[in-house]
Structures are given as C-alpha cells and as structure tokens.
Amino acid sequence: MAIKKSELYSSLWSSCDELRGSMDASQYKDYVLVLLFVKYVSDKYAGVKFAPIVIPKGAAFKDMVALKGKPDIGDRINKKIIAPLAKANNLSNMPDFNDPSKLGGGKEMVDRLTNLIAIFENKALDFSKNRAEGDDILGDAYEYLMRHFATESGKSKGQFYTPAEISRIMAQIIGIHEAKTTTSTTVYDPTCGSGSLLLKVGDEANAKVTLYGQEKDGATSDLAYMNMILHDNPTAMIKQGNTLANPLFKTEQGELKTFNYVVANPPFSDKRWSTGIDPEHDPYERFKHFGTPPAKQGDYAYLLHIVRSLKSNGKGACILPHGVLFRGNSEADIRRNLVRKGYIKGIIGLPTNLFYGTGIPACIIVIDKEKAHNRKGIFMIDASRGFIKDGNKNRLRSMDLHKIVDVFNKRLEIDKYSRMVSIDEIEKKNDFNLNIPRYIDSQQVEDMQDIEGHLRGGIPAADIDALADYWAICPQLRQTLFTGNRPGYLDLAIGKEVIKNTIYEHPEFVDFIDEMEALYIDWQKMSVATLKALTEGCHPKEIIKELGEDLLDHYAAKPLIDQYDVYQHLMDYWFATMQDDCYLIAVDGWQAETYRVMETVKAGKKKGQEVDKGWACDLVPKLLVVARYLSKEQQAIQELEAELESVAAQMTELEEEHSGEDGVFALLDKVNKGNVSAHLKAIKGEADVTEEIAVLKSWLQLSEQQTKIKAELKAAESVLDALVYGKYPELTVEEIKSLVVDDKWLATIGAAIHGEMDRISQSLTQRVKELVERYETPMPRQVERVADLEKKVNTHLVKMGFAWS
C-alpha cells in the first residue's frame, strides 16, 4: 500500500530523534537530508544508463545497509558511500559520518548510524515506485524537513530556508506563469540557500526552465543541489561562492550573465557585504547608475545585483527589510534612482516574524524592466495583518497567500489593503519615501464611544449604519431589531434575550442562509464529477488547484462572506486529510484496503513490544461504512450506550445522596461491588438498618445491570466490527467513490463552510448586544443606582453597629 504524505514526513522526522541532543539542528539536518538523498537517488537511478546522477558501484543505499552494526560503520560510510558519490556528482562539504563529537564514539556511533539507516529501510519508502512523481512528493518531504530544521536552528542558523508560502508568492507575481517558457528561459537566485525559492519559480513555469543558483555557504549549496535532484531538476546549475564579491555566472567576455527571472532572499542588512569588493570600482557596474550602498547596510547591494542580472525585459523579486523603503542618505539616492528608472513595479508589505533568521518585518520588492520607462505608478499591498500564529513564528495561510497573489496580479485596489500609487505622489508628496503606511492606512477603525448616548441613552444610529452590509441583505431585519428614540439615536425594539433568535429566524436572514446553502450545493455538484473521475497516476496538486480556484470563483463578490475564508476551509481539510487520500488514489486507485494497526509500547514491562490495536482503512474509515450500510446495528449500540450512561448516572446519584457524614457509603474506602457486598453482609441483622440495606441492594442491582449492559455492548461492538470488516471486500469502486467523495470529503468541507454562516450571524448578534449593553444605562440612571446602593450599604452598616454619616 502507498505511503501517505503525512506518514512519510513523520517517518523522516523521527529519524532526527536518533541525532537530536548530540548536535545542533543546523548540523544534524545535514546527516538526515544526505541519507534521504542517497536513498532516493539509489532507488531512482542505480543501474540506470545515462542517468543524470551517477551511482558508483558499491555506493548505493543497499551498500550502506550492509554496513549496519559494523564497528567502523562511520568510516566505511565516508569512504565507500559518500566519497564516491560526491566525487561522481561534484558534491563537496558532505557531513562526516565518522565524527565522534557529533555522533558519539564506539558503540554509541554504531547504534546511532545503524538505527538511522534502518528508518530509511522502510519498504514504504520505495521511491522507485512513486507514481505521483509529478507532484514532487519527495521534494515536499525535503521542504518539510528543511522548515522543521530551520525552526529548531533558531535565529542564528535558520537563514538557509525561505518559508514556502513566501517563495510561492514571489514565484506567482513575477509573471513566469504567463510566459511561453522553454529550456532557454533562465531563472537565477544569487543567494539561493537550500534552493526552495528557486524551485518554486521553476514550478510556476508552463514548461521546464533552466535554473541557476549561487550560495556562499558550502554545506548549504550542497543541500541546494540535492534539493534540485529530489525535485527532478538534476540539470540545475548550483555554484558555491560569494555572489557580491565573486559572481560565478558570467559571459565569455567576463560580464555578468543576465537572466529572464531573478529572485532572492538575501541576508538582511548584511554588514560585511563589501568584503572583497571595491564598490567605487565595481567591474560589473552594479552601482554605477544608482549609487553605492552604505558600508554597513548591504540590502541595496543585493537588489542592485539583481537589477544588473536581469535582461532588458527581465522580471524579479527580492525580500528585504522594511528599512529599505524609507532609510535616508545614500539609500535614499538609490531608491530615488530606481523609482525614476521605473524599475520598481510593486511593493508587498509582509507580517512580522515570518522568517527564521529574524523577527523584523520584511517586504517583497518586485522589479520589472519591461516597459519601465512608461511606468506611471507602483502597486502597493499592505499584507501585514494576514497571518496565523505557528509556534513562536507567524505563518501565512493559504488564504493570505492567494489573496496577495490575486490582488497583485489583477491590480485590485482594496481599501486598507492595496492601491496603485502614482510616481507623482511618491515624488512630490513624499520625496521618494516608499514606506507603505504613507500610502495605505491599514489601521482598524476605532470603536468610538458616543458621549451623548452614555448621558441620555439610545444607540447611536451611526453605529447601526456601520452594519450596512447586513442591512443590504436584510433591510427589514433592521426595522425589526430597532425603533426610533430621538434624531440620531435608536432603541432595541425587542428583548435583549431574544436578539439571537430574532436574527436567526427572520425571513430575510433565513432566505440568505438558504441562498448560501444553494451556492455550496452548486459547487458540490460541479466538483463531484471531477473528484470521482480521479484515477491512478493523477496529480493531487493539480486537483487541489482546480478545486480551490473553482471555489474562489464561486464565492467571489458574494455578500457578507469572504471568498478567501471559504477557500481556507478547503485548504485546511486538504492538508489534514484529503491530500493523503488523493496520493493513495494516485498510487493504488480506488481501493479500500484494510490493515492492522500496530503500536509500540513506550513504557512498562512491555516497552518496545508491538501491540495490535485493531484494524483500520485510511481511504474509507469504518464510521462511513457503518453509517451507510450498518446503521441499524449502530443504532442498537447507541441505545446500549445510552442505557449504560443512564445506569451509571443513577449509581452516581445514589452514591452522592448517601455519602454524607452519616451516609451508608461514607464508611467505605472505595465504592465498588466487593466493598458494597461485604458491607451489606456485615450489617445484616443489625437494628435500624433497613434503609441502608435497601440503598446497598439498589446499588448492587444497578451494578449487575451495568455489568450486563457492558457485556451486551462489547458483544454488539464485536459483531459490528466483524460485519464492517466483512463489508470492505464487497465494496465496488463506485461505492468507494461515493463513500469518499460524498460522505467524507464534501460532507466535511460543506460542514466547515456552513460554519461561516454561523459566524456571520454570531458576529451580528454580538455587535448588536454590545451596542445595546453599552448604552442601555444612561448616566443619570447610573447615578441613581449608585445612590440607591450607597443608601442600602449605609443601612446595613448601621444595623451592624457602625455609625456612618
């Protein structure tokens, strides 16, 4: 059976447990990723003629497996596996598998490396049979590991990885998806790190393009090359060196090579950028027409390198700290010259704390040389508020990413989010200062307190008018909820306790909910055929892209509901469940395969032993089969469970009633059948214990009833389990499709989207209640209440013997 994406990720991440603690995450990532690389290239290319990756004889993963348990395993891995593989494929800076300072010495090293290799022996990790290859399942696993390593590495060593969400934004806003690309189309990243940003741009192209990357750190440049291979880009050119001091991609004449697309996430405010450079006499003339960046601030040095590396119609994007938008002196001169040249097409402000190397806010500067001389404005987006907390970092959600891309590519102007700013405004009103808050006020409107409303009562009409989006859909609802007070003020026309029901049950709101339900059903009908048509070899990433775009279009410009909120529900379910299901279908087709669930005991006498926890089916969970085919049996079980719960409640009630100081259960250390029976036997024949005996007998009768129901329940569950298990082989492909698509996927997605309707009604209810409670007690009445309360307090004090004047 195919391995699920989530299981692949967790399996690979568990391999890190073998190394965690003995070294820093920035170090042990190298060992794990190199093993993943060796396993993948061995499965895919070993014995293959003319393969892009050479696997020398004796240097495949199977040869590494043969070294398990050997006392010199580390030395042999270095000499027999890593060295030949690195030499044959021009790799350097590979990790030392015989380093006792990191892996331990003697038996500790042997055990650690043996266990690490064993993890990659998992039969499910057979990468030669990956039918969903076009979806880069291995590349995604690599990305998963890189993100986790970056998280653990902390501020000082997490800069080798650009968060995938930001890479996708950059890839989708530079226009490569619209171009007719070929292998002659070039994409370059001058500070490529592990290569994730470069690969994302390549993925957006309509045809294979040629990738170029340079990375200063030797170990990281090797990671980038391995990443290219794992993403099926073995011909990508990755070079190691300092891009600013020694750019390695040059023409035969020694000039900088130029590219169609350039993207980068350079080190923020690099204080050593000029090491090895004479900026005033730069042989590549990167600063000649714009100005020299300050000696201790390298942000514009990298941006100008990008500008110089672009063809005359080239396009690029660079992540830089916000300071580049407004800092003065030489940076102000560079900024002025870039704007006047028309090279800056757009600026996107990002949330704080997205990156692993820093918590400061950053922006994406989009460069476009094509028609630069005709550029009349710069398109700006303030996306600083769209994110979710993820541990100690912030993270862009799918909805945030998609909104940024849509708004930028379509030049949509949205209040407090985006606008096209004219060069005239930038120059004449702001002296080329590009700080986004000067052009977009993204601050939330303050909820104002109305003094007259507090003094005289009444809800300000302006606050009710602010809910205009609701009244546009439900105009009569406003009349139902509010009545006139005096000019400019309103009163609640109904009881405060029935606000919620009045909104929910109002005919206009009911009609709106019905319309939204019909809207979802329309999309569901459109999607069913697509989903049930999935076959082996399908590409899950294409599936979710099509579904997501259809859903966004379907909910575009609909009242009260944000299309991106709806989209996020789909994407949340995709990453949680549906993605794994689609990969199973891509490999095995519509098969409802069952398997035994084995769990390793983590503590106690059986620690390390595997325990059978029953059976399961990932694609078609048991509950779906039960609900559709065995509902009567399930109903019988539910009735037994309800009966059991009732009996338990009666026992608890009896115990609580007679557990007081003189209660019959107070004398027992623990209330159980043995103690109750023993106590009943002990008090028989005593005087005045009739009531106690009756209580104990009642408890014992309930206990026997409970035992009987439990036995019936266990037997019924066992029978149901057998019936369900026997049903799976009988399921037809059409039945499996219906169970998965109708009962599992679309039912879950539908429930989540319908929750948006609850959120809409709850938001209106809460706001109305908030306004009512804010102004329901005017100041004179509050003063009267204070006086009444003071009078009551004084009266009580006098009664208590305290004189109070």
mmCIF file of N, CA, C and O in Angstrom, residues 278-348:
data_model
loop_
_atom_site.group_PDB
_atom_site.id
_atom_site.type_symbol
_atom_site.label_atom_id
_atom_site.label_comp_id
_atom_site.label_asym_id
_atom_site.label_seq_id
_atom_site.Cartn_x
_atom_site.Cartn_y
_atom_site.Cartn_z
ATOM 1 N N ASP A 278 35.510 46.473 -4.185
ATOM 2 C CA ASP A 278 35.747 47.915 -4.198
ATOM 3 C C ASP A 278 34.511 48.540 -4.843
ATOM 4 O O ASP A 278 34.414 48.636 -6.073
ATOM 5 N N PRO A 279 33.534 48.935 -4.031
ATOM 6 C CA PRO A 279 32.247 49.400 -4.586
ATOM 7 C C PRO A 279 32.377 50.546 -5.587
ATOM 8 O O PRO A 279 31.585 50.646 -6.521
ATOM 9 N N GLU A 280 33.391 51.390 -5.369
ATOM 10 C CA GLU A 280 33.541 52.542 -6.268
ATOM 11 C C GLU A 280 34.088 52.124 -7.639
ATOM 12 O O GLU A 280 33.986 52.870 -8.619
ATOM 13 N N HIS A 281 34.691 50.939 -7.718
ATOM 14 C CA HIS A 281 35.254 50.468 -8.983
ATOM 15 C C HIS A 281 34.784 49.036 -9.248
ATOM 16 O O HIS A 281 35.568 48.142 -9.565
ATOM 17 N N ASP A 282 33.495 48.836 -9.101
ATOM 18 C CA ASP A 282 32.923 47.510 -9.315
ATOM 19 C C ASP A 282 33.043 47.138 -10.797
ATOM 20 O O ASP A 282 32.504 47.847 -11.665
ATOM 21 N N PRO A 283 33.739 46.045 -11.122
ATOM 22 C CA PRO A 283 33.934 45.690 -12.536
ATOM 23 C C PRO A 283 32.642 45.353 -13.262
ATOM 24 O O PRO A 283 32.610 45.346 -14.501
ATOM 25 N N TYR A 284 31.577 45.092 -12.511
ATOM 26 C CA TYR A 284 30.305 44.709 -13.139
ATOM 27 C C TYR A 284 29.319 45.881 -13.204
ATOM 28 O O TYR A 284 28.175 45.710 -13.641
ATOM 29 N N GLU A 285 29.772 47.058 -12.736
ATOM 30 C CA GLU A 285 28.986 48.295 -12.815
ATOM 31 C C GLU A 285 27.584 48.149 -12.221
ATOM 32 O O GLU A 285 26.611 48.686 -12.742
ATOM 33 N N ARG A 286 27.494 47.458 -11.104
ATOM 34 C CA ARG A 286 26.189 47.268 -10.468
ATOM 35 C C ARG A 286 25.683 48.540 -9.776
ATOM 36 O O ARG A 286 24.471 48.733 -9.613
ATOM 37 N N PHE A 287 26.608 49.386 -9.344
ATOM 38 C CA PHE A 287 26.209 50.562 -8.563
ATOM 39 C C PHE A 287 26.368 51.871 -9.351
ATOM 40 O O PHE A 287 26.008 52.939 -8.859
ATOM 41 N N LYS A 288 26.878 51.760 -10.565
ATOM 42 C CA LYS A 288 27.279 52.935 -11.348
ATOM 43 C C LYS A 288 26.137 53.928 -11.559
ATOM 44 O O LYS A 288 26.322 55.148 -11.404
ATOM 45 N N HIS A 289 24.969 53.454 -11.924
ATOM 46 C CA HIS A 289 23.871 54.356 -12.296
ATOM 47 C C HIS A 289 22.890 54.625 -11.156
ATOM 48 O O HIS A 289 21.911 55.353 -11.354
ATOM 49 N N PHE A 290 23.161 54.059 -9.983
ATOM 50 C CA PHE A 290 22.177 54.182 -8.894
ATOM 51 C C PHE A 290 22.771 54.744 -7.611
ATOM 52 O O PHE A 290 22.099 55.434 -6.859
ATOM 53 N N GLY A 291 24.030 54.442 -7.342
ATOM 54 C CA GLY A 291 24.660 54.889 -6.109
ATOM 55 C C GLY A 291 25.227 53.710 -5.334
ATOM 56 O O GLY A 291 24.818 52.569 -5.539
ATOM 57 N N THR A 292 26.142 54.001 -4.437
ATOM 58 C CA THR A 292 26.801 52.952 -3.659
ATOM 59 C C THR A 292 26.086 52.759 -2.331
ATOM 60 O O THR A 292 25.868 53.727 -1.588
ATOM 61 N N PRO A 293 25.712 51.522 -2.004
ATOM 62 C CA PRO A 293 25.047 51.264 -0.726
ATOM 63 C C PRO A 293 25.974 51.582 0.445
ATOM 64 O O PRO A 293 27.207 51.559 0.289
ATOM 65 N N PRO A 294 25.415 51.889 1.628
ATOM 66 C CA PRO A 294 26.260 52.182 2.787
ATOM 67 C C PRO A 294 27.105 50.965 3.178
ATOM 68 O O PRO A 294 26.692 49.828 2.976
ATOM 69 N N ALA A 295 28.274 51.226 3.734
ATOM 70 C CA ALA A 295 29.238 50.164 4.027
ATOM 71 C C ALA A 295 28.686 49.112 4.977
ATOM 72 O O ALA A 295 29.061 47.940 4.893
ATOM 73 N N LYS A 296 27.808 49.495 5.902
ATOM 74 C CA LYS A 296 27.303 48.558 6.909
ATOM 75 C C LYS A 296 25.847 48.156 6.660
ATOM 76 O O LYS A 296 25.176 47.650 7.553
ATOM 77 N N GLN A 297 25.366 48.362 5.456
ATOM 78 C CA GLN A 297 23.966 48.046 5.151
ATOM 79 C C GLN A 297 23.897 47.518 3.723
ATOM 80 O O GLN A 297 23.869 48.294 2.772
ATOM 81 N N GLY A 298 23.870 46.186 3.568
ATOM 82 C CA GLY A 298 24.028 45.600 2.245
ATOM 83 C C GLY A 298 22.761 45.322 1.466
ATOM 84 O O GLY A 298 22.821 44.703 0.393
ATOM 85 N N ASP A 299 21.614 45.770 1.954
ATOM 86 C CA ASP A 299 20.348 45.398 1.305
ATOM 87 C C ASP A 299 20.295 45.838 -0.159
ATOM 88 O O ASP A 299 19.939 45.054 -1.045
ATOM 89 N N TYR A 300 20.665 47.099 -0.411
ATOM 90 C CA TYR A 300 20.603 47.584 -1.792
ATOM 91 C C TYR A 300 21.709 47.002 -2.665
ATOM 92 O O TYR A 300 21.585 46.974 -3.898
ATOM 93 N N ALA A 301 22.775 46.515 -2.051
ATOM 94 C CA ALA A 301 23.823 45.869 -2.845
ATOM 95 C C ALA A 301 23.257 44.634 -3.542
ATOM 96 O O ALA A 301 23.512 44.386 -4.731
ATOM 97 N N TYR A 302 22.482 43.861 -2.804
ATOM 98 C CA TYR A 302 21.874 42.665 -3.397
ATOM 99 C C TYR A 302 20.793 43.028 -4.405
ATOM 100 O O TYR A 302 20.674 42.417 -5.471
ATOM 101 N N LEU A 303 19.988 44.047 -4.079
ATOM 102 C CA LEU A 303 18.931 44.449 -5.008
ATOM 103 C C LEU A 303 19.529 44.960 -6.319
ATOM 104 O O LEU A 303 19.032 44.640 -7.409
ATOM 105 N N LEU A 304 20.607 45.732 -6.235
ATOM 106 C CA LEU A 304 21.231 46.254 -7.453
ATOM 107 C C LEU A 304 21.929 45.148 -8.242
ATOM 108 O O LEU A 304 22.014 45.210 -9.471
ATOM 109 N N HIS A 305 22.418 44.124 -7.537
ATOM 110 C CA HIS A 305 22.972 42.968 -8.247
ATOM 111 C C HIS A 305 21.864 42.277 -9.054
ATOM 112 O O HIS A 305 22.088 41.846 -10.196
ATOM 113 N N ILE A 306 20.672 42.207 -8.472
ATOM 114 C CA ILE A 306 19.527 41.613 -9.177
ATOM 115 C C ILE A 306 19.180 42.441 -10.415
ATOM 116 O O ILE A 306 18.973 41.913 -11.516
ATOM 117 N N VAL A 307 19.100 43.759 -10.234
ATOM 118 C CA VAL A 307 18.767 44.652 -11.356
ATOM 119 C C VAL A 307 19.766 44.473 -12.494
ATOM 120 O O VAL A 307 19.395 44.368 -13.674
ATOM 121 N N ARG A 308 21.039 44.396 -12.134
ATOM 122 C CA ARG A 308 22.088 44.254 -13.158
ATOM 123 C C ARG A 308 22.058 42.873 -13.809
ATOM 124 O O ARG A 308 22.492 42.714 -14.962
ATOM 125 N N SER A 309 21.511 41.870 -13.101
ATOM 126 C CA SER A 309 21.497 40.498 -13.615
ATOM 127 C C SER A 309 20.268 40.191 -14.454
ATOM 128 O O SER A 309 20.118 39.067 -14.933
ATOM 129 N N LEU A 310 19.379 41.156 -14.607
ATOM 130 C CA LEU A 310 18.160 40.941 -15.397
ATOM 131 C C LEU A 310 18.367 41.378 -16.849
ATOM 132 O O LEU A 310 19.029 42.381 -17.127
ATOM 133 N N LYS A 311 17.767 40.636 -17.745
ATOM 134 C CA LYS A 311 17.750 41.037 -19.142
ATOM 135 C C LYS A 311 16.944 42.324 -19.286
ATOM 136 O O LYS A 311 16.273 42.757 -18.346
ATOM 137 N N SER A 312 16.977 42.916 -20.465
ATOM 138 C CA SER A 312 16.310 44.207 -20.669
ATOM 139 C C SER A 312 14.808 44.141 -20.442
ATOM 140 O O SER A 312 14.168 45.152 -20.152
ATOM 141 N N ASN A 313 14.229 42.952 -20.592
ATOM 142 C CA ASN A 313 12.797 42.772 -20.306
ATOM 143 C C ASN A 313 12.592 41.832 -19.122
ATOM 144 O O ASN A 313 11.531 41.248 -18.951
ATOM 145 N N GLY A 314 13.639 41.673 -18.310
ATOM 146 C CA GLY A 314 13.591 40.718 -17.197
ATOM 147 C C GLY A 314 12.744 41.175 -16.029
ATOM 148 O O GLY A 314 12.455 42.364 -15.867
ATOM 149 N N LYS A 315 12.357 40.188 -15.214
ATOM 150 C CA LYS A 315 11.489 40.448 -14.064
ATOM 151 C C LYS A 315 12.063 39.748 -12.835
ATOM 152 O O LYS A 315 12.610 38.647 -12.939
ATOM 153 N N GLY A 316 11.926 40.384 -11.695
ATOM 154 C CA GLY A 316 12.479 39.789 -10.487
ATOM 155 C C GLY A 316 11.738 40.199 -9.239
ATOM 156 O O GLY A 316 10.852 41.055 -9.264
ATOM 157 N N ALA A 317 12.105 39.563 -8.124
ATOM 158 C CA ALA A 317 11.518 39.893 -6.830
ATOM 159 C C ALA A 317 12.546 39.607 -5.754
ATOM 160 O O ALA A 317 13.280 38.617 -5.830
ATOM 161 N N CYS A 318 12.589 40.474 -4.760
ATOM 162 C CA CYS A 318 13.583 40.341 -3.698
ATOM 163 C C CYS A 318 12.951 40.642 -2.349
ATOM 164 O O CYS A 318 12.179 41.595 -2.220
ATOM 165 N N ILE A 319 13.281 39.815 -1.356
ATOM 166 C CA ILE A 319 12.799 40.037 0.005
ATOM 167 C C ILE A 319 13.827 40.899 0.734
ATOM 168 O O ILE A 319 15.013 40.549 0.797
ATOM 169 N N LEU A 320 13.378 42.012 1.287
ATOM 170 C CA LEU A 320 14.274 42.921 2.002
ATOM 171 C C LEU A 320 13.574 43.462 3.245
ATOM 172 O O LEU A 320 12.337 43.471 3.311
ATOM 173 N N PRO A 321 14.339 43.931 4.242
ATOM 174 C CA PRO A 321 13.700 44.538 5.420
ATOM 175 C C PRO A 321 13.005 45.836 5.043
ATOM 176 O O PRO A 321 13.388 46.519 4.078
ATOM 177 N N HIS A 322 11.988 46.199 5.817
ATOM 178 C CA HIS A 322 11.194 47.395 5.523
ATOM 179 C C HIS A 322 12.041 48.667 5.453
ATOM 180 O O HIS A 322 11.659 49.644 4.786
ATOM 181 N N GLY A 323 13.183 48.662 6.130
ATOM 182 C CA GLY A 323 14.009 49.865 6.177
ATOM 183 C C GLY A 323 14.419 50.381 4.815
ATOM 184 O O GLY A 323 14.645 51.587 4.644
ATOM 185 N N VAL A 324 14.534 49.501 3.841
ATOM 186 C CA VAL A 324 14.949 49.949 2.502
ATOM 187 C C VAL A 324 13.928 50.901 1.891
ATOM 188 O O VAL A 324 14.239 51.635 0.952
ATOM 189 N N LEU A 325 12.707 50.897 2.406
ATOM 190 C CA LEU A 325 11.651 51.731 1.839
ATOM 191 C C LEU A 325 11.748 53.183 2.296
ATOM 192 O O LEU A 325 11.197 54.078 1.640
ATOM 193 N N PHE A 326 12.444 53.409 3.421
ATOM 194 C CA PHE A 326 12.422 54.793 3.950
ATOM 195 C C PHE A 326 13.752 55.297 4.492
ATOM 196 O O PHE A 326 13.877 56.482 4.814
ATOM 197 N N ARG A 327 14.790 54.445 4.591
ATOM 198 C CA ARG A 327 16.061 54.933 5.135
ATOM 199 C C ARG A 327 16.657 56.015 4.236
ATOM 200 O O ARG A 327 16.463 56.006 3.008
ATOM 201 N N GLY A 328 17.406 56.940 4.850
ATOM 202 C CA GLY A 328 17.907 58.101 4.124
ATOM 203 C C GLY A 328 19.313 57.955 3.608
ATOM 204 O O GLY A 328 19.841 56.848 3.433
ATOM 205 N N ASN A 329 19.937 59.111 3.337
ATOM 206 C CA ASN A 329 21.318 59.214 2.855
ATOM 207 C C ASN A 329 21.502 58.469 1.536
ATOM 208 O O ASN A 329 20.710 58.614 0.625
ATOM 209 N N SER A 330 22.551 57.649 1.442
ATOM 210 C CA SER A 330 22.851 57.010 0.152
ATOM 211 C C SER A 330 21.729 56.078 -0.292
ATOM 212 O O SER A 330 21.486 55.916 -1.497
ATOM 213 N N GLU A 331 21.036 55.462 0.664
ATOM 214 C CA GLU A 331 19.932 54.564 0.297
ATOM 215 C C GLU A 331 18.768 55.354 -0.293
ATOM 216 O O GLU A 331 18.064 54.858 -1.186
ATOM 217 N N ALA A 332 18.563 56.560 0.173
ATOM 218 C CA ALA A 332 17.512 57.415 -0.399
ATOM 219 C C ALA A 332 17.840 57.763 -1.853
ATOM 220 O O ALA A 332 16.951 57.799 -2.716
ATOM 221 N N ASP A 333 19.124 57.979 -2.132
ATOM 222 C CA ASP A 333 19.530 58.283 -3.508
ATOM 223 C C ASP A 333 19.289 57.072 -4.414
ATOM 224 O O ASP A 333 18.808 57.224 -5.546
ATOM 225 N N ILE A 334 19.644 55.877 -3.932
ATOM 226 C CA ILE A 334 19.437 54.661 -4.736
ATOM 227 C C ILE A 334 17.949 54.463 -5.002
ATOM 228 O O ILE A 334 17.531 54.152 -6.123
ATOM 229 N N ARG A 335 17.160 54.641 -3.959
ATOM 230 C CA ARG A 335 15.707 54.461 -4.080
ATOM 231 C C ARG A 335 15.130 55.439 -5.099
ATOM 232 O O ARG A 335 14.298 55.073 -5.940
ATOM 233 N N ARG A 336 15.581 56.683 -5.041
ATOM 234 C CA ARG A 336 15.107 57.713 -5.975
ATOM 235 C C ARG A 336 15.444 57.319 -7.421
ATOM 236 O O ARG A 336 14.595 57.408 -8.315
ATOM 237 N N ASN A 337 16.649 56.837 -7.633
ATOM 238 C CA ASN A 337 17.064 56.470 -8.977
ATOM 239 C C ASN A 337 16.311 55.252 -9.503
ATOM 240 O O ASN A 337 15.968 55.181 -10.688
ATOM 241 N N LEU A 338 16.048 54.306 -8.624
ATOM 242 C CA LEU A 338 15.274 53.115 -9.031
ATOM 243 C C LEU A 338 13.854 53.502 -9.431
ATOM 244 O O LEU A 338 13.310 53.006 -10.427
ATOM 245 N N VAL A 339 13.237 54.381 -8.647
ATOM 246 C CA VAL A 339 11.870 54.820 -8.951
ATOM 247 C C VAL A 339 11.845 55.596 -10.259
ATOM 248 O O VAL A 339 10.968 55.391 -11.110
ATOM 249 N N ARG A 340 12.789 56.500 -10.449
ATOM 250 C CA ARG A 340 12.821 57.301 -11.662
ATOM 251 C C ARG A 340 13.065 56.449 -12.907
ATOM 252 O O ARG A 340 12.568 56.760 -13.996
ATOM 253 N N LYS A 341 13.836 55.388 -12.743
ATOM 254 C CA LYS A 341 14.071 54.460 -13.848
ATOM 255 C C LYS A 341 12.814 53.654 -14.187
ATOM 256 O O LYS A 341 12.697 53.071 -15.260
ATOM 257 N N GLY A 342 11.884 53.589 -13.231
ATOM 258 C CA GLY A 342 10.656 52.823 -13.451
ATOM 259 C C GLY A 342 10.823 51.330 -13.217
ATOM 260 O O GLY A 342 9.965 50.534 -13.612
ATOM 261 N N TYR A 343 11.905 50.942 -12.542
ATOM 262 C CA TYR A 343 12.177 49.518 -12.361
ATOM 263 C C TYR A 343 11.290 48.865 -11.286
ATOM 264 O O TYR A 343 11.047 47.670 -11.336
ATOM 265 N N ILE A 344 10.835 49.634 -10.313
ATOM 266 C CA ILE A 344 10.031 49.049 -9.232
ATOM 267 C C ILE A 344 8.575 48.972 -9.669
ATOM 268 O O ILE A 344 7.899 49.989 -9.854
ATOM 269 N N LYS A 345 8.116 47.772 -9.835
ATOM 270 C CA LYS A 345 6.739 47.542 -10.280
ATOM 271 C C LYS A 345 5.776 47.490 -9.099
ATOM 272 O O LYS A 345 4.625 47.922 -9.192
ATOM 273 N N GLY A 346 6.219 46.911 -7.978
ATOM 274 C CA GLY A 346 5.333 46.775 -6.841
ATOM 275 C C GLY A 346 6.079 46.529 -5.551
ATOM 276 O O GLY A 346 7.261 46.159 -5.548
ATOM 277 N N ILE A 347 5.391 46.754 -4.447
ATOM 278 C CA ILE A 347 5.945 46.510 -3.107
ATOM 279 C C ILE A 347 4.863 45.837 -2.277
ATOM 280 O O ILE A 347 3.719 46.313 -2.225
ATOM 281 N N ILE A 348 5.216 44.738 -1.631
ATOM 282 C CA ILE A 348 4.273 43.995 -0.790
ATOM 283 C C ILE A 348 4.806 43.946 0.627
ATOM 284 O O ILE A 348 5.868 43.372 0.888
#
